[in-house]
Coordinates of C-alpha atoms in Angstrom, one line a residue:
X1 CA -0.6 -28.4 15.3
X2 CA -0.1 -27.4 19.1
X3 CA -1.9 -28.4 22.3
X4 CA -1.5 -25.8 24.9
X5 CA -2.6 -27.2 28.6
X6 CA -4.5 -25.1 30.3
X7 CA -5.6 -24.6 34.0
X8 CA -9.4 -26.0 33.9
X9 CA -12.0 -26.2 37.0
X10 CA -11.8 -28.5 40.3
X11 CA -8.1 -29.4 39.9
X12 CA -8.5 -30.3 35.7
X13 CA -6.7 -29.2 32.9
X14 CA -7.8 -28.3 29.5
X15 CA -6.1 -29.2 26.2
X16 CA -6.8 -26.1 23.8
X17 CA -5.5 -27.0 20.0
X18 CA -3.4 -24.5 17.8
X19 CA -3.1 -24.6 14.6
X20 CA -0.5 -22.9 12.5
X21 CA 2.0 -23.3 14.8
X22 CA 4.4 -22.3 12.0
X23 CA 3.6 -19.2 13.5
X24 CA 5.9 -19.6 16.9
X25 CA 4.3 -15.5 18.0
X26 CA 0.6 -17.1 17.8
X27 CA 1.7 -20.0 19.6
X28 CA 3.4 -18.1 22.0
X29 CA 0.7 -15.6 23.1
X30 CA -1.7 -18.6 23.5
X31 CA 0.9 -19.8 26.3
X32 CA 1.5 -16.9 27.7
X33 CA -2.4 -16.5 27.8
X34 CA -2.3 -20.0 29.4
X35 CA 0.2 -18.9 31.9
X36 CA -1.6 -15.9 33.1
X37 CA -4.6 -17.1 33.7
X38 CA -2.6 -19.9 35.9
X39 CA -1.2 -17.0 37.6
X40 CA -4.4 -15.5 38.4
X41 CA -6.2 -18.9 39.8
X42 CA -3.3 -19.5 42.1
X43 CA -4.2 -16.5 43.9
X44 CA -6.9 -16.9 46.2
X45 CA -9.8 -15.0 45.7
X46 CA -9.7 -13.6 42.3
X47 CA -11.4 -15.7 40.5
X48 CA -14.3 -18.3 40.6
X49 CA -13.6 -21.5 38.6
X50 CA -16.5 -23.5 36.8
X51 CA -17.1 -26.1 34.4
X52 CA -20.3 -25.1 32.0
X53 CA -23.1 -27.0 30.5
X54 CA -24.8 -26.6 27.2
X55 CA -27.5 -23.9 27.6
X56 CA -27.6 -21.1 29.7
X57 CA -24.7 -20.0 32.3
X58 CA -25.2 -16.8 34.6
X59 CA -23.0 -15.8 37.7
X60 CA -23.7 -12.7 39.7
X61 CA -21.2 -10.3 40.7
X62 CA -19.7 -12.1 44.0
X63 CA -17.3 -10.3 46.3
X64 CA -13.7 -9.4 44.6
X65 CA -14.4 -12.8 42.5
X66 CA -14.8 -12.5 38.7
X67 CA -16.2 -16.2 36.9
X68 CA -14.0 -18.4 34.5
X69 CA -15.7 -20.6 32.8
X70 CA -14.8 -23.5 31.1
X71 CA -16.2 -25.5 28.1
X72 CA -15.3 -29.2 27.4
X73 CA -18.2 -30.5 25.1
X74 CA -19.7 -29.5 22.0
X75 CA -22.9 -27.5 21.9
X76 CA -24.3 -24.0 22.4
X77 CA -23.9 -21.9 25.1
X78 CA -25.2 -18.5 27.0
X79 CA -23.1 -16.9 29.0
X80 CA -24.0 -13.9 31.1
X81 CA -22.8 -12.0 34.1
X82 CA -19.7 -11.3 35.6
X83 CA -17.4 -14.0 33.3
X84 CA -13.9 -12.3 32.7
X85 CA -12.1 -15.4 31.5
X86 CA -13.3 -18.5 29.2
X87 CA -11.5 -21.5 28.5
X88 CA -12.5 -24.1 25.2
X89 CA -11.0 -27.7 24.9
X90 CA -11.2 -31.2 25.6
X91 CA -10.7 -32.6 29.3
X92 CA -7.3 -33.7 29.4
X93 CA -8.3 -36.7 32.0
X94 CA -11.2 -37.5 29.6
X95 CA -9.5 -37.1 26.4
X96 CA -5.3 -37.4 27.0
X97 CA -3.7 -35.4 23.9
X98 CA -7.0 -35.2 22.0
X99 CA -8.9 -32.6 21.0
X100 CA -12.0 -31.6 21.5
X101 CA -13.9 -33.1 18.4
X102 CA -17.0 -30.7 17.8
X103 CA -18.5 -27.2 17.0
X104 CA -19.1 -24.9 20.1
X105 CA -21.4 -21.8 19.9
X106 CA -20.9 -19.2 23.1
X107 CA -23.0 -16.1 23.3
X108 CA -21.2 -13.9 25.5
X109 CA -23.7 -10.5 24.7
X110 CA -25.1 -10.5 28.3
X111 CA -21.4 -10.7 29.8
X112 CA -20.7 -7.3 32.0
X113 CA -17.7 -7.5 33.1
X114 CA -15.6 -4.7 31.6
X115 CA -13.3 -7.1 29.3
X116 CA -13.0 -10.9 28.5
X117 CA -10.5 -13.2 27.5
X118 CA -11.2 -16.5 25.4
X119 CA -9.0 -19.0 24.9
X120 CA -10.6 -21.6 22.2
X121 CA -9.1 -24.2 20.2
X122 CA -11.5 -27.2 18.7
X123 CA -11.2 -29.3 15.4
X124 CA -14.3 -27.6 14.0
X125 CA -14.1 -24.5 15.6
X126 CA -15.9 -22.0 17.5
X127 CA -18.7 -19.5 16.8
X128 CA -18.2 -16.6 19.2
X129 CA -20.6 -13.5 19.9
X130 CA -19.6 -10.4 22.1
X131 CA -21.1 -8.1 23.8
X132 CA -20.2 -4.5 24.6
X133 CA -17.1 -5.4 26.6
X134 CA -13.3 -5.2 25.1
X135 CA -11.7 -8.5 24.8
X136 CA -9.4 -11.1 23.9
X137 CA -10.3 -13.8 21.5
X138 CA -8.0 -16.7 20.3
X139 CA -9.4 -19.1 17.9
X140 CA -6.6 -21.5 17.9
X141 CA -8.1 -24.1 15.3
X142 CA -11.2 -24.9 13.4
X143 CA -13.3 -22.7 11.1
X144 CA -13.7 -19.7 13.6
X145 CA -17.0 -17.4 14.0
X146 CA -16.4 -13.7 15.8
X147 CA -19.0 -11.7 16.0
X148 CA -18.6 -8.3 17.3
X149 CA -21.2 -6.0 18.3
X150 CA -23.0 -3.2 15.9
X151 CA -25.5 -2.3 18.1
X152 CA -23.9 -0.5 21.1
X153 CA -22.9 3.3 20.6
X154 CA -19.4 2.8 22.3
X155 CA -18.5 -1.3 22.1
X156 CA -15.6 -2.5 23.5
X157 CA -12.4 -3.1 21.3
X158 CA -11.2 -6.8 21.0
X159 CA -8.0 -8.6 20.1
X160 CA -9.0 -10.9 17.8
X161 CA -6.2 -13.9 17.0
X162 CA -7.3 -17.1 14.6
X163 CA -5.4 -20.3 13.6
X164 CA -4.7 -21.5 9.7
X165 CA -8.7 -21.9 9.4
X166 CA -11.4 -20.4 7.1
X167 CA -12.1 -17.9 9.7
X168 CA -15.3 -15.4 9.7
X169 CA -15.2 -12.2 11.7
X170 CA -17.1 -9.3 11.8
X171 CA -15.4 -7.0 13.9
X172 CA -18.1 -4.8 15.1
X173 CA -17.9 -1.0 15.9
X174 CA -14.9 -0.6 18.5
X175 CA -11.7 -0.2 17.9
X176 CA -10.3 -4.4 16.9
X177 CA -6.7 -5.8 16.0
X178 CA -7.0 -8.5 14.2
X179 CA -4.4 -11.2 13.6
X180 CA -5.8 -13.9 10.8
X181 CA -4.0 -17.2 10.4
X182 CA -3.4 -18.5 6.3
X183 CA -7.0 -20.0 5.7
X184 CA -9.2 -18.3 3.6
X185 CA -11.3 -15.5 5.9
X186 CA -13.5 -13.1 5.6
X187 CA -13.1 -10.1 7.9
X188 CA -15.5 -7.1 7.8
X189 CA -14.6 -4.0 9.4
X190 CA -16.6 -1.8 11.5
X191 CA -16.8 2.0 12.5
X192 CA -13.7 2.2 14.9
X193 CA -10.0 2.7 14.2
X194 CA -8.6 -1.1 13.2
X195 CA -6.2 -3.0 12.5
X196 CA -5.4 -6.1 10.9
X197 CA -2.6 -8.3 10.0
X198 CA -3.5 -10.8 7.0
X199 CA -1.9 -14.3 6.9
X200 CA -4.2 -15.6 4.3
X201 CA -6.0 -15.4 1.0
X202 CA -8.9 -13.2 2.7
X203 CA -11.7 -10.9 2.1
X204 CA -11.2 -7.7 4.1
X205 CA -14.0 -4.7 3.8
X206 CA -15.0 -1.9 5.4
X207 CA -16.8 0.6 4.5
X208 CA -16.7 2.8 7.6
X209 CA -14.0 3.4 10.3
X210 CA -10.1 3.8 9.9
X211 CA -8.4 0.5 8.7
X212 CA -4.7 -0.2 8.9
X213 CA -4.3 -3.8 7.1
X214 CA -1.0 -5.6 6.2
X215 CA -0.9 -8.8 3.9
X216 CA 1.0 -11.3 4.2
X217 CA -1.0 -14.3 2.1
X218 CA -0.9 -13.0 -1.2
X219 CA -4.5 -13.1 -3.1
X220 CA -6.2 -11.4 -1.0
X221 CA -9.2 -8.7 -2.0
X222 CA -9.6 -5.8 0.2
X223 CA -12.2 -2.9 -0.4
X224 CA -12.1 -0.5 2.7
X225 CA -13.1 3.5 3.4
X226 CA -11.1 6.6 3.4
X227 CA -8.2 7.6 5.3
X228 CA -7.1 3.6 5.4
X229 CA -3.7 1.9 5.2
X230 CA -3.1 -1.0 3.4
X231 CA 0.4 -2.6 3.3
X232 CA 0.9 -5.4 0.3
X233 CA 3.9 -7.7 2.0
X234 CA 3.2 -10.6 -0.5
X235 CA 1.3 -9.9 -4.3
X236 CA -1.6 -10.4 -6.6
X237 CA -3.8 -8.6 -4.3
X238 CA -7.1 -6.5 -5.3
X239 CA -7.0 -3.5 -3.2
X240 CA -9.5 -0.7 -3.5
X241 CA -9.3 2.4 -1.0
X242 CA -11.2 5.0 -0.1
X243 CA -9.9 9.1 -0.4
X244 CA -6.8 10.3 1.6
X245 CA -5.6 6.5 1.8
X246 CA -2.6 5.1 1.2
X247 CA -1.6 1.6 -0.4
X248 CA 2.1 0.3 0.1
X249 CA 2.2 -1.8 -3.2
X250 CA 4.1 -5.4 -3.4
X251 CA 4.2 -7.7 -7.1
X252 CA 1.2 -7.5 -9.7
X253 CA -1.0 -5.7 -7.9
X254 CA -4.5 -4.2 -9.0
X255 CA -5.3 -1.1 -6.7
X256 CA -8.4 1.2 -6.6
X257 CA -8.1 4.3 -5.6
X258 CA -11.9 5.3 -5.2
X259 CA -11.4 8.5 -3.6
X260 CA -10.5 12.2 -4.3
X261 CA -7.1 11.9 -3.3
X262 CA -5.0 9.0 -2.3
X263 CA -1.2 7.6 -2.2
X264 CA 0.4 4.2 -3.5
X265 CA 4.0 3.8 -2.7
X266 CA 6.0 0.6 -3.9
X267 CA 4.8 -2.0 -5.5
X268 CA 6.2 -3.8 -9.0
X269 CA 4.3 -4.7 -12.0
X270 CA 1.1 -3.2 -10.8
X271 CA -2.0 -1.7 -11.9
X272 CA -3.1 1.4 -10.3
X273 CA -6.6 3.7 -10.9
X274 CA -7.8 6.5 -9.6
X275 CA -11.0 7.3 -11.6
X276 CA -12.6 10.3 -9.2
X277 CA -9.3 12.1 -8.5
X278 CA -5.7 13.1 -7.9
X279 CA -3.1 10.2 -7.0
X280 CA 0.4 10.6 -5.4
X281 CA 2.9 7.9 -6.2
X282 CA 6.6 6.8 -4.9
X283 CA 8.9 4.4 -5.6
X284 CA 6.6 2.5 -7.9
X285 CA 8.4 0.0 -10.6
X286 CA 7.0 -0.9 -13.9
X287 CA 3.1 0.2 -13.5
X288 CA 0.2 1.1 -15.1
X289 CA -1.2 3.9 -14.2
X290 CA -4.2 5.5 -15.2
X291 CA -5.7 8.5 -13.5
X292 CA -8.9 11.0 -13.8
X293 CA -7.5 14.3 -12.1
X294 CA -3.3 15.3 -11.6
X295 CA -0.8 12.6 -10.9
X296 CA 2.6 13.1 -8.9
X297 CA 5.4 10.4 -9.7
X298 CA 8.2 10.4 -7.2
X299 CA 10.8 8.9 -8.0
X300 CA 9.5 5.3 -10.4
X301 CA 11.5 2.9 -12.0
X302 CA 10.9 0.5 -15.2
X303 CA 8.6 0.6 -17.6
X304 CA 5.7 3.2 -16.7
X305 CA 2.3 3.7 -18.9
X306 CA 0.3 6.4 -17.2
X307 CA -2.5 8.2 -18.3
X308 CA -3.5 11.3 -16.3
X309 CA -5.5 14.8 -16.4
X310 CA -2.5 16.1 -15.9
X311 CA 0.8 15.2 -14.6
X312 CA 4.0 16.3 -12.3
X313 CA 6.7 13.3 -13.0
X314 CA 10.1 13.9 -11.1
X315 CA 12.1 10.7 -12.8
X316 CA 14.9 8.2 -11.4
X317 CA 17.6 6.0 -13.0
X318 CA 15.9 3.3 -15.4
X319 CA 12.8 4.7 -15.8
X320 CA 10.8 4.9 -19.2
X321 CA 7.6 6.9 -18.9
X322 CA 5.0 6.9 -21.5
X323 CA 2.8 9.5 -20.9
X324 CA -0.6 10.6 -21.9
X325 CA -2.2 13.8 -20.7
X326 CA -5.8 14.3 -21.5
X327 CA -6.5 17.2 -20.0
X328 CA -4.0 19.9 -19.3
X329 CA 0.2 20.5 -19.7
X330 CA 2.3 17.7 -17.7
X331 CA 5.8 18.4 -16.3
X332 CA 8.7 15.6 -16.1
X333 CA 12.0 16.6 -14.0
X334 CA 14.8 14.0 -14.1
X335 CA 16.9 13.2 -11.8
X336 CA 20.7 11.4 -13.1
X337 CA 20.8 8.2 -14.5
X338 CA 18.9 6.6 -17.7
X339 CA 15.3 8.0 -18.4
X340 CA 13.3 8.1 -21.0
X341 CA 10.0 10.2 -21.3
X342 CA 7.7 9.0 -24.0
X343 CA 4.4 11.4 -24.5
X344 CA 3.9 11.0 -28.2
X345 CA 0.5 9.9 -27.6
X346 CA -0.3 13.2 -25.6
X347 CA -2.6 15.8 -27.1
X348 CA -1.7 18.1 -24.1
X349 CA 2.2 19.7 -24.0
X350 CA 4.9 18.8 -21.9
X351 CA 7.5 20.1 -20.4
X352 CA 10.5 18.0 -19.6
X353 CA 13.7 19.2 -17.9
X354 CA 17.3 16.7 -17.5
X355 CA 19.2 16.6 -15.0
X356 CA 20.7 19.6 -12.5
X357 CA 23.5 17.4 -11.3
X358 CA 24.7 14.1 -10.4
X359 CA 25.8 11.5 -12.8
X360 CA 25.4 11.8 -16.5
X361 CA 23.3 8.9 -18.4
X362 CA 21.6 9.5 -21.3
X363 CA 18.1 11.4 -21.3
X364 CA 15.1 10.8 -23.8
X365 CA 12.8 13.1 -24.2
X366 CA 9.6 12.6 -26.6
X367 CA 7.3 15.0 -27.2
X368 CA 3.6 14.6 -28.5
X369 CA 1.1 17.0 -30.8
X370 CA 1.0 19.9 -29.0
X371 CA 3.7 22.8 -28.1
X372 CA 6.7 21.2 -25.7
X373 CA 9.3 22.5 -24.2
X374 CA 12.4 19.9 -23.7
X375 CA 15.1 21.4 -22.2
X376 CA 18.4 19.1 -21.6
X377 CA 19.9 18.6 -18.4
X378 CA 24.0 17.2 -17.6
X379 CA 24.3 14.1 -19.5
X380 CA 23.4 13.0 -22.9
X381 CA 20.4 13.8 -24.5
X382 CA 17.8 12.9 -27.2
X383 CA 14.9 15.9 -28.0
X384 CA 11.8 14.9 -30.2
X385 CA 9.2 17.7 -30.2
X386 CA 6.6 15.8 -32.2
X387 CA 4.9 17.6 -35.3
X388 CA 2.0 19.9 -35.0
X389 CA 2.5 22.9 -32.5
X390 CA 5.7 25.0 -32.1
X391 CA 8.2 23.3 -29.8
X392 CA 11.1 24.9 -27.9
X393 CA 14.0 22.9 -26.9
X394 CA 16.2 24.4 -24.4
X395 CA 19.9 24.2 -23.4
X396 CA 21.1 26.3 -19.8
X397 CA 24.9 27.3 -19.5
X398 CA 26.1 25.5 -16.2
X399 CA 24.2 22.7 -16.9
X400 CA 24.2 21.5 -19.9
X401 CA 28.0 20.3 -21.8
X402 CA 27.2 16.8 -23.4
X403 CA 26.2 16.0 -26.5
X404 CA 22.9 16.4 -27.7
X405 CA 20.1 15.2 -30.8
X406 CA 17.2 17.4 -31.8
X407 CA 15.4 14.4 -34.2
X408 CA 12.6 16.7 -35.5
X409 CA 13.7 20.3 -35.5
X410 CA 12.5 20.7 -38.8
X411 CA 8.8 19.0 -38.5
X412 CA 6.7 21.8 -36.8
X413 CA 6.8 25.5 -38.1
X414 CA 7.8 27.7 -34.8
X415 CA 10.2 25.1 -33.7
X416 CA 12.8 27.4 -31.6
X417 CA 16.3 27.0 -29.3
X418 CA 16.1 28.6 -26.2
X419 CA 19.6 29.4 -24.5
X420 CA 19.6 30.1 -20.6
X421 CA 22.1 32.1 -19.4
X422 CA 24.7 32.0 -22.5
X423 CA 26.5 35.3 -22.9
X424 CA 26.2 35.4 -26.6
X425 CA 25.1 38.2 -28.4
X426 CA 23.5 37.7 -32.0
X427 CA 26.0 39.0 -33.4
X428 CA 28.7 36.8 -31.3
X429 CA 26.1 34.1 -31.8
X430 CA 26.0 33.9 -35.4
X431 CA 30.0 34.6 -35.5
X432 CA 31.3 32.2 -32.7
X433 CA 28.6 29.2 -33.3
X434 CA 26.4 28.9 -37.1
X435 CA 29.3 30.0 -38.6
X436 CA 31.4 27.2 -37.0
X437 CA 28.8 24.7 -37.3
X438 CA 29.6 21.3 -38.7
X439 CA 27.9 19.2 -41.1
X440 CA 27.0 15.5 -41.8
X441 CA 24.8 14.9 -44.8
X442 CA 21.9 17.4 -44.0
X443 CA 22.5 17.2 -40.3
X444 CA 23.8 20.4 -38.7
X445 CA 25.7 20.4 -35.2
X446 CA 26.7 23.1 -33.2
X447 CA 29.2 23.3 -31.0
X448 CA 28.3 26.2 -27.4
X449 CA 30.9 28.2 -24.9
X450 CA 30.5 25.1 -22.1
X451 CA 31.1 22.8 -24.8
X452 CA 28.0 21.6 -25.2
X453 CA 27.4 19.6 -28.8
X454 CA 23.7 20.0 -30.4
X455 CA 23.0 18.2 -33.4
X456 CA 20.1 18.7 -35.5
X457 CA 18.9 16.0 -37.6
X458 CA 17.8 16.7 -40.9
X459 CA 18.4 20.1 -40.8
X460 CA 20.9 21.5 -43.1
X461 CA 21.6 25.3 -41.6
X462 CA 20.5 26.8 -39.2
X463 CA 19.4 31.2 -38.7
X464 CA 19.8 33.1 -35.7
X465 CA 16.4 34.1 -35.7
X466 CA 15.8 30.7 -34.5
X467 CA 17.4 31.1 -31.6
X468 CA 15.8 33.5 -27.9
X469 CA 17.7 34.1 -25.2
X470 CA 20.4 36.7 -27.4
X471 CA 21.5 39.5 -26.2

């Protein structure tokens, strides 16, 4: 806990308590707070200095003099008029390194100057109400109360800054910044474009208005509108976003996305929905994902479950994807490294492509009930169609040239080979490659012009009439 000093009325000084002065930046803009208001009583004229009392406090517009008022004793007060600065603590001659020991309640609705700063710090804290004005409110300690205003068509915007507290604040309609130390708070948002920067286990909603929120605290549970921003810097967090949002993911997340669109980037071992539309995700790391509409994976790692509508998956090293499309075809690209795609529980097709380029790995595809087409990439690669519906498993001259297993060649009727770009015809075909083929038990393995290996398991021999892309 800090005690900033700060300039009082008729020669005093104030003591204004901080807590969470772990955070040196909160501390620090309380000072320089401090400091500027010093700067602005040493010059004559500006502004006109007065200790309040419990009840009402008015001052008239007065020359080029604006009012600062200052509080040293519990209780409630109204304050109205031209007030641009208010001060909260104990009296330092009164009370040497003490705080001030008590609740203090300031309505500041009837204030008209254009914007007000508040500097408060008290052991129990202090309920604050604004008025149209912009502002600057610092609730250095206590259980803080900020009520904005909701009634005004075009309220001010306030900076809003709170100790390590159980802080409320209602932000009102303007546009707010909010800075909330590490107690448990609740903040609700208003209509205006805000921000806020989470130190605590808090409630944040808002059901209106354009949010931008970063947590910091871990635990926290967030339920704002569309077009919002909400950037997880800690975990366990219970996010749910309007459409068009975005949700920056940290560790065990549960995110909502209740829109028709939205985006979640980052983030490990989380849970992600969108149950009324299409979701966009990058960079995620072993998630569940389970979406109504079409899903597009950038780029994931670990192990992925995701359920879609349908589904456009471009892959990355170390990534195993099990897949479920309930609703239409899904596509999977890879990119190098180790992937696996797993969509045996699909009842829709898939279409899965390895690697252009890059370094090898080995590549899994998996296949589920209906027709797929698996089509190997650079490095090594395992194709599984699935039973029911005709597969087609694909091999393209330039790409492929590592060794590949076709598991289930034999377990769907229609099951075919298609060969990109090979300069074979049937008749070279049947000549330069079955008639070469090798066998191992009743596995078959063919050997293409870029070297390529294919063996087929459980398959004895093979026709040429099972193979498309013949001259």
């Amino acid at each position: 806990m800090a005690i900033i000093t700060v300039v009082g009325a008729s020669g005093g000084t104030v003591q204004v308590t901080v807590d969470g002065a772990q955070n040196s930046a909160f501390v620090g803009r309380t000072q320089d707070l401090a400091d500027q208001l010093a700067d602005q009583l040493n010059k004559q004229g500006i502004l006109d200095a007065r200790n309040l009392t419990t009840g009402s406090n008015s001052r008239a517009p007065g020359g080029n003099q604006s009012g600062y008022g200052v509080i040293t004793a519990a209780g409630a007060y109204q304050v109205s008029g031209d007030f641009r600065w208010l001060t909260v603590g104990s009296d330092t001659a009164a009370q040497p390194g003490a705080p001030l020991n008590g609740w203090v309640n300031i309505d500041a609705s009837k204030v008209t100057t254009d914007y007000l700063s508040v500097i408060a710090g008290t052991t129990q804290g202090v309920a604050f109400h604004a008025g149209a004005q912009s502002g600057l409110f610092v609730g250095g300690a206590g259980d803080n109360l900020f009520q904005g205003d909701y009634v005004d068509n075009q309220p001010g915007g306030w900076d809003i800054r709170t100790g390590d507290g159980n802080d409320t604040i209602n932000g009102g309609n303007g546009n707010d910044t909010i800075y909330a130390g590490a107690g448990n708070n609740t903040i609700t948002l208003g209509t205006g474009v805000n921000y806020v920067h989470s130190e605590g286990q808090d409630t944040i909603t808002g059901t209106a208005g354009t949010q931008s929120i970063t947590l910091n605290g871990g635990d926290s549970f967030v339920n704002v509108g569309e077009n919002s921003l909400v950037v997880d810097a800690a975990g366990n967090e219970r996010i749910t976003v309007g459409g068009a949002s975005t949700v920056t993911g940290g560790s065990a997340d549960l995110i909502n996305m209740a829109g028709a669109t939205g985006t979640v980037e980052g983030g490990h071992n989380s849970t992600i929905s969108a149950a009324q539309g299409d979701l966009y995700t990058a960079h995620t790391d072993t998630a569940l994902i389970n979406v109504s509409g079409a899903l597009t994976f950038v780029g994931g790692t670990g192990d992925t479950t995701i359920t879609a509508g349908q589904a456009t998956i471009f892959g990355s090293n170390n990534l195993y994807a099990r897949l479920d499309s309930t609703s239409a075809d899904s596509l999977f690209v890879a990119n190098d490294g180790n992937e696996t795609l797993d969509g045996a529980s699909s009842a829709f097709g898939i279409h899965a492509f390895g690697n252009v380029a890059g370094t090898t790995g080995t590549q899994t595809f998996i296949g589920g009930s209906a027709s797929d087409t698996l089509v190997a990439g650079v490095g090594d690669a395992t194709l599984t169609g699935g039973s029911g519906a005709a597969n087609v498993f694909g091999f393209r001259d330039g790409v492929a040239g590592a060794d590949y297993t076709v598991t289930d060649f034999g377990s769907a009727a229609g099951n075919s080979v298609l060969l990109v770009d090979y300069d074979y015809t049937a008749s070279q075909f049947q000549q330069d490659v079955l008639d070469k083929a090798t066998h191992d038990g009743n596995n078959t393995t063919i050997t293409l012009s870029d070297n390529s290996k294919i063996t087929f398991v459980d398959v004895s021999s093979l026709t040429a009439d099972q193979f498309s892309g013949l001259k």
